[in-house]
Coordinates of C-alpha atoms in Angstrom, one line a residue:
Chain G
X13 CA 7.1 -10.8 3.2
X14 CA 4.5 -11.4 0.4
X15 CA 2.7 -8.4 -0.8
X16 CA -0.7 -10.1 -0.9
X17 CA -1.7 -13.0 1.4
X18 CA -4.6 -15.3 1.1
X19 CA -5.7 -18.5 2.9
X20 CA -5.2 -21.3 0.4
X21 CA -8.3 -23.2 1.6
X22 CA -10.1 -25.1 0.4
X23 CA -13.2 -23.3 1.7
X24 CA -16.3 -25.5 1.5
X25 CA -19.8 -24.0 1.7
X26 CA -23.2 -25.5 0.9
X27 CA -25.2 -24.3 -2.0
X28 CA -27.1 -21.1 -1.2
X29 CA -24.8 -20.1 1.7
X30 CA -22.6 -17.0 1.8
X31 CA -18.9 -17.6 1.0
X32 CA -16.4 -15.2 2.6
X33 CA -13.0 -14.9 1.1
X34 CA -10.3 -12.8 2.7
X35 CA -7.1 -11.1 1.7
X36 CA -4.4 -9.0 3.5
X37 CA -1.8 -6.8 1.9
X38 CA 1.5 -5.5 3.2
X39 CA 2.1 -2.2 1.6
X40 CA -0.1 0.8 2.7
X41 CA 0.7 2.5 -0.6
X42 CA -1.6 0.0 -2.4
X43 CA -4.4 2.0 -3.9
X44 CA -6.6 -0.5 -5.9
X45 CA -7.7 -4.0 -5.2
X46 CA -9.1 -6.6 -7.5
X47 CA -10.8 -10.0 -7.2
X48 CA -10.3 -12.5 -10.0
X49 CA -11.9 -15.9 -10.4
X50 CA -9.9 -18.7 -12.0
X51 CA -11.4 -22.0 -13.0
X52 CA -9.0 -25.0 -13.2
X53 CA -7.0 -24.8 -16.4
X54 CA -8.3 -21.4 -17.3
X55 CA -7.0 -17.8 -17.1
X56 CA -8.1 -15.4 -14.3
X57 CA -11.2 -13.4 -15.0
X58 CA -12.0 -10.2 -13.3
X59 CA -15.0 -10.2 -10.9
X60 CA -14.7 -6.7 -9.4
X61 CA -12.4 -4.1 -8.1
X62 CA -12.5 -1.6 -5.2
X63 CA -10.6 1.6 -4.5
X64 CA -12.4 3.2 -1.5
X65 CA -12.9 2.0 2.0
X66 CA -16.3 0.3 2.6
X67 CA -18.4 -2.0 0.6
X68 CA -19.0 -2.3 -3.1
X69 CA -21.8 -4.5 -4.4
X70 CA -22.2 -6.1 -7.8
X71 CA -25.0 -8.7 -8.1
X72 CA -24.2 -11.6 -5.8
X73 CA -20.7 -10.2 -5.0
X74 CA -19.7 -7.7 -2.4
X75 CA -16.1 -6.5 -2.0
X76 CA -15.1 -4.9 1.3
X77 CA -12.0 -2.8 1.8
X78 CA -10.5 -1.6 5.1
X79 CA -7.3 0.3 4.5
X80 CA -6.6 0.9 8.2
X81 CA -6.5 -2.9 8.7
X82 CA -5.0 -3.6 5.2
X83 CA -7.7 -6.1 4.6
X84 CA -9.9 -6.9 1.6
X85 CA -12.7 -9.4 1.4
X86 CA -15.1 -10.8 -1.1
X87 CA -18.6 -12.1 -0.1
X88 CA -20.5 -14.3 -2.5
X89 CA -24.2 -14.6 -1.6
X90 CA -26.4 -17.5 -2.7
X91 CA -23.3 -19.5 -3.6
X92 CA -23.8 -21.9 -6.6
X93 CA -21.8 -25.0 -7.6
X94 CA -20.6 -22.9 -10.6
X95 CA -18.8 -20.6 -8.2
X96 CA -16.4 -23.4 -7.3
X97 CA -13.1 -22.0 -8.4
X98 CA -9.9 -20.4 -7.1
X99 CA -10.3 -16.7 -6.1
X100 CA -7.3 -14.5 -6.5
X101 CA -6.9 -11.2 -4.7
X102 CA -4.6 -8.6 -6.4
X103 CA -3.3 -5.2 -5.2
X104 CA -1.9 -2.4 -7.3
X105 CA 1.2 -1.3 -5.4
X106 CA 2.8 1.8 -6.8
X107 CA 1.5 0.8 -10.3
X108 CA 2.8 -2.8 -9.9
X109 CA 0.1 -5.4 -10.0
X110 CA 0.7 -8.3 -7.5
X111 CA -1.5 -11.4 -6.8
X112 CA -2.0 -13.5 -3.8
X113 CA -1.8 -17.3 -4.0
X114 CA -5.5 -17.7 -4.2
X115 CA -8.3 -19.4 -2.1
X116 CA -10.0 -22.5 -3.5
X117 CA -13.7 -22.4 -3.0
X118 CA -15.9 -25.5 -3.2
X119 CA -19.7 -25.0 -3.2
X120 CA -21.4 -28.3 -2.4
X121 CA -24.8 -29.0 -4.0
Chain J
X17 CA -13.7 -5.9 -28.5
X18 CA -11.0 -8.5 -29.1
X19 CA -9.3 -9.8 -26.0
X20 CA -5.6 -10.4 -25.2
X21 CA -4.2 -12.8 -27.7
X22 CA -1.3 -15.2 -26.9
X23 CA 0.5 -17.9 -28.8
X24 CA 1.3 -20.7 -28.8
X25 CA -1.2 -22.2 -26.4
X26 CA 1.0 -25.2 -25.6
X27 CA 4.7 -25.8 -25.9
X28 CA 6.9 -28.8 -24.9
X29 CA 10.7 -28.4 -25.1
X30 CA 13.7 -30.1 -23.7
X31 CA 15.8 -28.4 -21.0
X32 CA 18.5 -26.1 -22.3
X33 CA 16.4 -25.3 -25.4
X34 CA 15.0 -21.9 -26.0
X35 CA 11.4 -20.8 -26.4
X36 CA 9.5 -17.6 -27.2
X37 CA 6.0 -16.5 -26.4
X38 CA 4.0 -13.8 -28.1
X39 CA 1.3 -11.5 -26.8
X40 CA -1.0 -9.0 -28.4
X41 CA -2.8 -6.8 -25.9
X42 CA -6.2 -5.3 -26.1
X43 CA -6.1 -2.3 -28.5
X44 CA -5.3 0.9 -26.7
X45 CA -4.0 -0.7 -23.5
X46 CA -0.8 1.0 -22.5
X47 CA 0.2 -1.4 -19.7
X48 CA 1.2 -5.0 -20.4
X49 CA 2.2 -7.7 -17.9
X50 CA 3.8 -11.1 -18.1
X51 CA 3.0 -13.5 -15.3
X52 CA 4.3 -17.0 -14.5
X53 CA 1.8 -19.3 -12.8
X54 CA 3.1 -22.6 -11.4
X55 CA 0.4 -25.2 -10.7
X56 CA -1.3 -24.5 -7.4
X57 CA 0.2 -21.0 -7.0
X58 CA -1.0 -17.5 -7.8
X59 CA 0.4 -15.6 -10.8
X60 CA 3.9 -14.2 -10.2
X61 CA 4.7 -10.9 -12.0
X62 CA 7.7 -11.3 -14.2
X63 CA 7.7 -8.0 -16.0
X64 CA 5.4 -5.0 -16.5
X65 CA 5.6 -2.6 -19.4
X66 CA 4.1 0.9 -19.6
X67 CA 3.9 1.5 -23.4
X68 CA 7.4 0.3 -24.5
X69 CA 9.2 1.1 -21.2
X70 CA 9.8 -1.4 -18.3
X71 CA 8.0 -0.5 -15.1
X72 CA 9.1 -3.5 -13.0
X73 CA 11.2 -6.5 -13.9
X74 CA 12.5 -7.2 -10.3
X75 CA 11.3 -10.9 -10.4
X76 CA 12.4 -11.7 -14.0
X77 CA 15.4 -14.1 -13.9
X78 CA 17.4 -12.0 -16.2
X79 CA 20.1 -14.6 -16.8
X80 CA 17.7 -16.7 -18.8
X81 CA 14.5 -14.6 -19.4
X82 CA 14.1 -11.6 -21.6
X83 CA 11.1 -9.6 -22.8
X84 CA 10.5 -6.8 -25.1
X85 CA 7.6 -4.6 -26.2
X86 CA 8.6 -2.9 -29.4
X87 CA 6.4 0.0 -30.5
X88 CA 4.4 -0.3 -27.3
X89 CA 2.0 -2.9 -28.7
X90 CA 2.9 -6.6 -29.1
X91 CA 5.3 -8.2 -26.7
X92 CA 7.5 -11.3 -26.7
X93 CA 8.9 -13.2 -23.7
X94 CA 11.9 -15.5 -24.3
X95 CA 13.5 -18.2 -22.2
X96 CA 17.0 -19.3 -23.0
X97 CA 18.1 -21.8 -21.9
X98 CA 15.0 -23.4 -20.3
X99 CA 15.2 -25.3 -17.0
X100 CA 12.8 -27.9 -15.7
X101 CA 11.5 -25.5 -13.1
X102 CA 10.3 -23.1 -15.8
X103 CA 7.4 -25.5 -16.5
X104 CA 4.4 -23.3 -15.9
X105 CA 1.6 -21.3 -17.6
X106 CA 2.8 -18.0 -18.9
X107 CA 0.0 -15.4 -18.8
X108 CA 0.0 -12.1 -20.6
X109 CA -2.4 -9.4 -19.4
X110 CA -3.1 -5.8 -20.3
X111 CA -4.8 -2.8 -18.8
X112 CA -5.8 0.6 -20.1
X113 CA -3.2 2.1 -17.8
X114 CA -1.5 1.2 -14.5
X115 CA -3.8 1.1 -11.5
X116 CA -6.8 -0.2 -13.5
X117 CA -8.1 -3.7 -14.0
X118 CA -6.1 -6.1 -16.0
X119 CA -7.5 -8.6 -18.6
X120 CA -5.8 -11.9 -19.3
X121 CA -5.0 -13.9 -22.3
X122 CA -5.6 -17.6 -22.4
X123 CA -1.9 -18.3 -21.5
X124 CA 0.8 -20.5 -22.8
X125 CA 1.4 -23.8 -21.0
X126 CA 5.1 -24.6 -21.1
X127 CA 6.4 -28.1 -20.3
X128 CA 10.2 -28.5 -20.0
X129 CA 11.3 -32.1 -20.1

């Protein structure tokens, strides 16, 4: 079983809409969760991280964590074509850092 | 603040040859990671160091891959001998300590022909 699972997509949303990206993890011992954005041919770059149950907002991005359901999500408000990328979810599991396979997001002008 | 430095950026080798990659983490970062990313897939953790000790190398193909982090700073990843399926981008990342956000270098794109 993979430690971190994501729907590969692609997820297509119109410009200005809310994009919702989801991630589940298998090990309840995971403490920290991270969202990275990766443009084609580039390295992953950190968007935000979340440690506690609930929501965490940073600009147009909101991360949501539900440890009981082992579920993490990322909401992108007012999506822009420049948000088109692959979004990677990562979990820190007993100090080991594992990534999901990523969800490709397409924002259509 | 300087980021994670990796070299080379690109490498093309023939199968059965050897290759080495170098990584210099962000200054002061104790944790260093090497990931393999095959096209269309997420990064796969190969090895994780805490200072100069290995935290996890469970997914490192130890018959052909080796890595070291002497003095707890720079790290090298070696493949010997390379196989066609080793063609991938090799990403180095570092974090201040485990359980904190990791920052990535630009990666080394390896092509084995």
